[in-house]
CSV table of C-alpha atoms in Angstrom, one decimal:
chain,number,residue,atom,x,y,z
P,796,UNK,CA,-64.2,-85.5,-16.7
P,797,UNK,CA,-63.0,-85.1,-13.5
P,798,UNK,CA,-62.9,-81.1,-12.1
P,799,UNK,CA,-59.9,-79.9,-10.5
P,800,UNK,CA,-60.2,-79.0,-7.0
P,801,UNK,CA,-58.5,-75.5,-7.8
P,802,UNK,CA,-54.9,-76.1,-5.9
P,803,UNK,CA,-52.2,-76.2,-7.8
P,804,UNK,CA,-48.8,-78.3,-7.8
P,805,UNK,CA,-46.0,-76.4,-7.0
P,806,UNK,CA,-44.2,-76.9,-9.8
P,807,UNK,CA,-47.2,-76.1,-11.8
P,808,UNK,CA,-47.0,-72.6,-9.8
P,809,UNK,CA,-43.1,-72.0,-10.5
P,810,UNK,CA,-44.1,-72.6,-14.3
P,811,UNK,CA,-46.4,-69.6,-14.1
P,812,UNK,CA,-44.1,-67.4,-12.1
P,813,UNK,CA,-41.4,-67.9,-14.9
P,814,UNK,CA,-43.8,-67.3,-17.7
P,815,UNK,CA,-45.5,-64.1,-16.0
P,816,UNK,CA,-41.6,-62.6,-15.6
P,817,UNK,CA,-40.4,-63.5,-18.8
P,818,UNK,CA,-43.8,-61.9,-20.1
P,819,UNK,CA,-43.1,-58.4,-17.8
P,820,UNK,CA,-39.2,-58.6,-19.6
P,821,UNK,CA,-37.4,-59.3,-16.6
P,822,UNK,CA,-33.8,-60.2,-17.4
P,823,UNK,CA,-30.9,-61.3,-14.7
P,824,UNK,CA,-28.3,-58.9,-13.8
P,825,UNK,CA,-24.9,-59.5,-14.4
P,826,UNK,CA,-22.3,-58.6,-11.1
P,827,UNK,CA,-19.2,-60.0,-10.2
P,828,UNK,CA,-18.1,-62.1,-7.3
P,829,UNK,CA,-19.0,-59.6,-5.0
P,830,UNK,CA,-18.5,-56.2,-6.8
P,831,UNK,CA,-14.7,-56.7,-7.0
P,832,UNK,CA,-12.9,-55.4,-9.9
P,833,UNK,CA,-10.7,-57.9,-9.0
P,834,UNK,CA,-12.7,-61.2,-9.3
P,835,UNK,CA,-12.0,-63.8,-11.9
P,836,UNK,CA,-15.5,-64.4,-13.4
P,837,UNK,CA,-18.8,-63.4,-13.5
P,838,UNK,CA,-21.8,-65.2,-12.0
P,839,UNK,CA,-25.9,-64.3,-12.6
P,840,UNK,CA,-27.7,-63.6,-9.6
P,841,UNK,CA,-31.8,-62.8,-10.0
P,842,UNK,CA,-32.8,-59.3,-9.7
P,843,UNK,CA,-33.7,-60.0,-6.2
P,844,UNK,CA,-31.1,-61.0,-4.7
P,845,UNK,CA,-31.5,-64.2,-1.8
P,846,UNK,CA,-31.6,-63.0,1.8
P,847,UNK,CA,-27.8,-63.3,3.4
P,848,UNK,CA,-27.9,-66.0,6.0
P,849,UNK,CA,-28.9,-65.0,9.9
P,850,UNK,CA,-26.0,-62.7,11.9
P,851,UNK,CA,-24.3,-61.6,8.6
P,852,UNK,CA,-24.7,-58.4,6.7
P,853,UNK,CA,-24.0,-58.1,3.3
P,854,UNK,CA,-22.4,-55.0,2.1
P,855,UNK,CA,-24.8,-53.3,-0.1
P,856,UNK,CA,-24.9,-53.9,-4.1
P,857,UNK,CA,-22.7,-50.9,-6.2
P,858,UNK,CA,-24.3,-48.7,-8.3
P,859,UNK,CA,-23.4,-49.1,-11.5
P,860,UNK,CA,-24.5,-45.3,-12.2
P,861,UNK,CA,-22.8,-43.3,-9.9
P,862,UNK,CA,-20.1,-41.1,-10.1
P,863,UNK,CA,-16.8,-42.8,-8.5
P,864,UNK,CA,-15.9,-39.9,-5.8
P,865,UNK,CA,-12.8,-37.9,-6.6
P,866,UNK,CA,-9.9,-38.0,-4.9
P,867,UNK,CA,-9.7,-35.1,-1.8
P,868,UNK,CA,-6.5,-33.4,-3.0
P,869,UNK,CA,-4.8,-30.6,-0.6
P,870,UNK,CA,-3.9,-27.1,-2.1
P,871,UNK,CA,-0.6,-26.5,-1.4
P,872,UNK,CA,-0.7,-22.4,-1.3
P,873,UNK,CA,3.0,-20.3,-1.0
P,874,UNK,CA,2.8,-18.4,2.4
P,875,UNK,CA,2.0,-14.8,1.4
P,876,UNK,CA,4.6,-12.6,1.2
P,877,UNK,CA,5.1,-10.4,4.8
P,878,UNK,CA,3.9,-7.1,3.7
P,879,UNK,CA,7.2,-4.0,4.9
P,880,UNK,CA,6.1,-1.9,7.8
P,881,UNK,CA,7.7,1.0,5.1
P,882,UNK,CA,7.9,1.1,1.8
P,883,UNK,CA,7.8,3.8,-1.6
P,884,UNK,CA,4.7,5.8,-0.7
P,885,UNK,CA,4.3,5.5,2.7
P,886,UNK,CA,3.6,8.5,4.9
P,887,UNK,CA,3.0,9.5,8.4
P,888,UNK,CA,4.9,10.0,11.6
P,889,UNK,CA,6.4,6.3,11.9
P,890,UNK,CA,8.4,7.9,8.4
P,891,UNK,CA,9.0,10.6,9.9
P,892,UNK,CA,10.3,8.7,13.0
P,893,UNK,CA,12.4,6.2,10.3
P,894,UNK,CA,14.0,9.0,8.8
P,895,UNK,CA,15.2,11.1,12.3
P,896,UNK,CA,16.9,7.9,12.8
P,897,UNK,CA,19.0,7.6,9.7
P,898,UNK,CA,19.6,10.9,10.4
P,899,UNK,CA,21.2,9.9,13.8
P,900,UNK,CA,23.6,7.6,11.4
P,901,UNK,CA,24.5,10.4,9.3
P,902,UNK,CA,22.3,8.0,6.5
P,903,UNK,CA,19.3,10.8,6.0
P,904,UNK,CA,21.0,14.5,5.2
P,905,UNK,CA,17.4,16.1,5.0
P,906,UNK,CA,14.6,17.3,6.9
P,907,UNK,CA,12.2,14.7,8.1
P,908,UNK,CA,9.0,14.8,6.0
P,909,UNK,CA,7.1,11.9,6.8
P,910,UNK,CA,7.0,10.9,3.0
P,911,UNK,CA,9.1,7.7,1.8
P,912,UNK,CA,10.1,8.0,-1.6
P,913,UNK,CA,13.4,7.9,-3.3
P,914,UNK,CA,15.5,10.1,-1.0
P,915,UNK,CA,14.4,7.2,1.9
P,916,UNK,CA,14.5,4.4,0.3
P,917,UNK,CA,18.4,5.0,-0.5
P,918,UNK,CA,19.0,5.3,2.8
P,919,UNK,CA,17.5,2.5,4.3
P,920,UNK,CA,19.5,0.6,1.9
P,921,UNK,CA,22.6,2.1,3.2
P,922,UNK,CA,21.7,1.3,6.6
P,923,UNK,CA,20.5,-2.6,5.2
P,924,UNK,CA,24.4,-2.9,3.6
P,925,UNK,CA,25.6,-1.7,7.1
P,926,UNK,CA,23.5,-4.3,8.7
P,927,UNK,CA,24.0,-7.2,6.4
P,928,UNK,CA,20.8,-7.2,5.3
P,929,UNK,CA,18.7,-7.5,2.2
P,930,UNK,CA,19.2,-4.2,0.7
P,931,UNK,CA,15.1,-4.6,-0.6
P,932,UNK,CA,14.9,0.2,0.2
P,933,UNK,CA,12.2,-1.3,2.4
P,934,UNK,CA,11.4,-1.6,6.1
P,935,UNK,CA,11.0,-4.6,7.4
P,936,UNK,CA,10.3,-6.1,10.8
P,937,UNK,CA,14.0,-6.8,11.1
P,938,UNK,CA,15.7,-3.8,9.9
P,939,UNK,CA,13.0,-1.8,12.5
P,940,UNK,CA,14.0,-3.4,15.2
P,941,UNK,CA,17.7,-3.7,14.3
P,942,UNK,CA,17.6,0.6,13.3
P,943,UNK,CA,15.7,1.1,16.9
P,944,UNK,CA,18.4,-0.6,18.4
P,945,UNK,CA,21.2,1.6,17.2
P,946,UNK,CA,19.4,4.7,17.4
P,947,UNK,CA,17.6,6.8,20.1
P,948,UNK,CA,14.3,8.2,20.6
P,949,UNK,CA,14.2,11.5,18.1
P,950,UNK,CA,13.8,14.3,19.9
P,951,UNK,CA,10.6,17.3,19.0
P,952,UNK,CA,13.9,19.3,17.6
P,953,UNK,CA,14.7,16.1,15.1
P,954,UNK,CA,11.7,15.1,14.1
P,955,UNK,CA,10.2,18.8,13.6
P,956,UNK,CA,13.5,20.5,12.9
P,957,UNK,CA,13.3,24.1,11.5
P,958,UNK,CA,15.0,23.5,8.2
P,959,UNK,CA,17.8,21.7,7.5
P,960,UNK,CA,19.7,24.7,6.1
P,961,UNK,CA,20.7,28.0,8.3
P,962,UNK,CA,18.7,30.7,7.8
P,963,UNK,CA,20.2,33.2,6.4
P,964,UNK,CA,19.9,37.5,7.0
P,965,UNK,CA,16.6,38.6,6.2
P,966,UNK,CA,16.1,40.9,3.3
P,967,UNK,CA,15.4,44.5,5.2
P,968,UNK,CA,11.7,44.1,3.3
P,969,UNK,CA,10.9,41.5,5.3
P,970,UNK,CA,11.3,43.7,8.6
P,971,UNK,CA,8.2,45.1,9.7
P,972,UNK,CA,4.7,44.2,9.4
P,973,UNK,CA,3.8,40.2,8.2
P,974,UNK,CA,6.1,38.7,5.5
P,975,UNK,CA,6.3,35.8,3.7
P,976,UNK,CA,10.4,36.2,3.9
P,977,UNK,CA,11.9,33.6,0.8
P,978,UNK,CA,15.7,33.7,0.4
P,979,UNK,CA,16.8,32.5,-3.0
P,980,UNK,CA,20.8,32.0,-1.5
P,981,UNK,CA,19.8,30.0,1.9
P,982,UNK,CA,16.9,28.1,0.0
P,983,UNK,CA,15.1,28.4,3.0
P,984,UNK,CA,11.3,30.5,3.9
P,985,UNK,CA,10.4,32.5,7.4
P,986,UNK,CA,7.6,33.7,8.0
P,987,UNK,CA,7.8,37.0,10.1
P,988,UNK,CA,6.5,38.6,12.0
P,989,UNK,CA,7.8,42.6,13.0
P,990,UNK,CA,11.4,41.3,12.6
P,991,UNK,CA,10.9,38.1,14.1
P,992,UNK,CA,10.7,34.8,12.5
P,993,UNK,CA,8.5,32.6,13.9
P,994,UNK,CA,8.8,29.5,11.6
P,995,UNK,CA,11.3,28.4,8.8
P,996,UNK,CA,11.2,25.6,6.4
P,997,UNK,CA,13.0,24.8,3.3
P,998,UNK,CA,11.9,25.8,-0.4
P,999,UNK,CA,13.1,24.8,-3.7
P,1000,UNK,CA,12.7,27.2,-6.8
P,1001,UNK,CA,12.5,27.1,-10.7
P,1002,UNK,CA,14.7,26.3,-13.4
P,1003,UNK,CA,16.9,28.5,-15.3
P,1004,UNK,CA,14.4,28.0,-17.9
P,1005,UNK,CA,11.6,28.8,-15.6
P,1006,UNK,CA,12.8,30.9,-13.0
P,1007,UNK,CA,11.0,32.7,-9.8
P,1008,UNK,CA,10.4,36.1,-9.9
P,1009,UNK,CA,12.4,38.3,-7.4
P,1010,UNK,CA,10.6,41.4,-6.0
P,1011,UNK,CA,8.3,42.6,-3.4
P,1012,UNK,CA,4.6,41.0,-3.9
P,1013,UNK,CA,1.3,40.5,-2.0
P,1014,UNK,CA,-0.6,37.3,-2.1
P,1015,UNK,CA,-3.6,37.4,-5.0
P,1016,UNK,CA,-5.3,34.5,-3.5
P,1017,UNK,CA,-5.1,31.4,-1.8
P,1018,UNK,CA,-6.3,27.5,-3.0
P,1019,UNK,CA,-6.0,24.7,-0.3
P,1020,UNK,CA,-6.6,21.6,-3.1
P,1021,UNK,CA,-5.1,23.5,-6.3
P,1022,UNK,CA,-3.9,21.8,-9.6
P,1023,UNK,CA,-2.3,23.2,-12.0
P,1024,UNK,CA,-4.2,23.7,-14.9
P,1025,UNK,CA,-1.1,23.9,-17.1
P,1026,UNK,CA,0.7,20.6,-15.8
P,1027,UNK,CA,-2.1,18.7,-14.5
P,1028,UNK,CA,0.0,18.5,-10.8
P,1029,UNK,CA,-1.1,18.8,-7.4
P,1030,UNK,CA,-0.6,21.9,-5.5
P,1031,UNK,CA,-1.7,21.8,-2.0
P,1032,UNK,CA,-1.5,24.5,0.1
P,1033,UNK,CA,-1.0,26.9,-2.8
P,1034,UNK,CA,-0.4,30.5,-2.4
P,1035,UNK,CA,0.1,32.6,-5.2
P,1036,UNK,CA,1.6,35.8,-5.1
P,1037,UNK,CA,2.7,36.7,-8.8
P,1038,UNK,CA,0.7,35.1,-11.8
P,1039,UNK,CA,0.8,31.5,-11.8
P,1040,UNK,CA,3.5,31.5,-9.5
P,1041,UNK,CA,3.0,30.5,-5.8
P,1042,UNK,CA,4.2,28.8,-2.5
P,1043,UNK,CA,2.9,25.5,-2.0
P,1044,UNK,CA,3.5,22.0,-0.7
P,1045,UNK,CA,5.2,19.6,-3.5
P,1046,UNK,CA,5.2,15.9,-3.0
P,1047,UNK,CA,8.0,15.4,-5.6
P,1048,UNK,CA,10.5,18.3,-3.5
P,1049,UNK,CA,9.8,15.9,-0.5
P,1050,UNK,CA,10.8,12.5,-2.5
P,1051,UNK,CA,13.6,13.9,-5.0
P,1052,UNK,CA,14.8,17.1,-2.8
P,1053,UNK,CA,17.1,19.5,-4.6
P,1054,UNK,CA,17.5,17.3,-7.5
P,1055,UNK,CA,14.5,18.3,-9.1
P,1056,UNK,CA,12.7,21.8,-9.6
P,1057,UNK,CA,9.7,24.1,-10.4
P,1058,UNK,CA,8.5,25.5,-13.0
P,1059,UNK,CA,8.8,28.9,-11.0
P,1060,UNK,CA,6.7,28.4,-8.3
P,1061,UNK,CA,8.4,28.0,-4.7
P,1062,UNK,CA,7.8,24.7,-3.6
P,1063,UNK,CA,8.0,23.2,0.1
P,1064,UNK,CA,8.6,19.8,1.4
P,1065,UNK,CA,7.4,20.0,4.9
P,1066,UNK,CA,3.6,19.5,4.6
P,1067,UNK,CA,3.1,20.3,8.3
P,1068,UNK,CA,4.5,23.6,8.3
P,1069,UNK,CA,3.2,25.0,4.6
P,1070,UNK,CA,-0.3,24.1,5.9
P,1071,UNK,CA,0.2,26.2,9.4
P,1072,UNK,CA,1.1,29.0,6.9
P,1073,UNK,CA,-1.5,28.2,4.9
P,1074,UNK,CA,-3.6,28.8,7.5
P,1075,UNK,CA,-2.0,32.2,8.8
P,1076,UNK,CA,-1.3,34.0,6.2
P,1077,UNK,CA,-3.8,36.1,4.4
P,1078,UNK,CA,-4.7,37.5,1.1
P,1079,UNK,CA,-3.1,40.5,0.3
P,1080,UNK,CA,0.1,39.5,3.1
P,1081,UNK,CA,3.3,40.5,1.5
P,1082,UNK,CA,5.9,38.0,0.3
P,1083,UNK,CA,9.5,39.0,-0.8
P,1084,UNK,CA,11.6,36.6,-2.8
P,1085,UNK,CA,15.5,37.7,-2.8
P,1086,UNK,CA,18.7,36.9,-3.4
């Protein structure tokens, strides 16, 4: 027998490269023309894929796995709404500035407070319909500029006036010494001092159901952050000066004015002025409340 000399034929080699592949489970993979969904039919390519030819590059093989990327969509968001310089619930002087200013129109018929509520906001709306302008009872950018242009610089006097309703005579009580000086027919508080009154703001009072005491009293004590214990309501600034009833600052006399009332006590509106009382008068000071 003659030995082999150990080389093999070629085809004798390609015969073992098939069986050793077919033994390992190879199997040809299926792609299309050249990953096209478009392309007519399907061709099988090995699973190594031939070299492309010198000076071209083929475009890599898809992935059959991956996730298709999703579209890049653009939010379309509504522009936010301009916030008002000035709305319900504002406070400060730039209110208090608003409202000297409708005054100047004859559109604001109270004392400035610095606190927009109600009483405000129907005035600005008057002042909007005057203008031709949305009549939103808010302040915006336009109506500012439109009210600043119609209107001068408020004076100390109109911005800080000393009530909007005349004093009237002082009870002969409230005379001599230091006296908290409350006139039931003016609606209006001095404080005096030997005769002479050295500031004056105005007051509201109780219902008929619940009205303020008249007489000659003395303050009993003094609370700077009171609530009432009965009505669960703030009372800044409170003074009291017969049982539960006492002078303090009320945030509903400054929105509603004199449409609303107490429930005896004497409230003010001009935060400002009840605290500089606050601050002077003393426990035991004498308050008169007339007619």
């Amino acid at each position: 027998m003659q030995r082999s000399s150990g080389r093999r034929t070629a085809p004798a080699v390609a015969a073992v490269l098939v069986v050793a592949a077919l033994a390992m489970g190879c199997r040809p993979v299926t792609v299309t023309g050249a990953g096209s969904p478009h392309s007519a039919g399907a061709r099988y390519a090995p699973t190594s894929p031939a070299p492309p030819p010198l000076g071209h590059h083929a475009p890599p093989a898809p992935d059959r796995h991956a996730t298709p990327p999703r579209p890049h969509r653009t939010a379309h968001h509504a522009p936010p709404a301009r916030r008002p310089l000035m709305a319900t619930g504002s406070r400060g002087a730039q209110v208090r500035e608003l409202q000297a200013r409708l005054a100047q129109l004859s559109l604001f018929d109270h004392s400035p407070t610095g606190y927009y509520a109600s009483v405000t906001a129907t005035s600005v709306r008057a002042f909007q319909q005057r203008q031709g302008l949305p009549r939103t009872g808010t302040v915006q950018p336009t109506a500012w500029r439109a009210l600043r242009s119609h209107t001068r610089t408020p004076s100390h006097t109109e911005l800080y006036p000393p009530t909007t309703r005349p004093v009237g005579t002082p009870d002969p009580r409230c005379m001599t010494g230091r006296v908290i000086c409350i006139s039931k027919r003016s609606n209006t508080l001095t404080w005096m001092v030997d005769g002479r009154v050295v500031s004056a703001m105005d007051v509201r009072f109780g219902s008929q159901y619940t009205p303020t005491r008249e007489g000659v009293f003395a303050l009993t004590f003094k609370s700077r952050h009171h609530v009432s214990t009965l009505f669960h309501t703030a009372m800044p600034y409170a003074m009291f000066f017969s049982g539960g009833q006492a002078v303090h600052y009320s945030a509903d006399f400054a929105a509603r004015g004199y449409r609303g009332a107490s429930h005896g006590c004497v409230n003010v509106r001009d935060k400002t002025k009840i605290a500089a009382l606050f601050s002077t008068a003393k426990k035991g000071t004498k308050v008169v409340v007339f007619h």
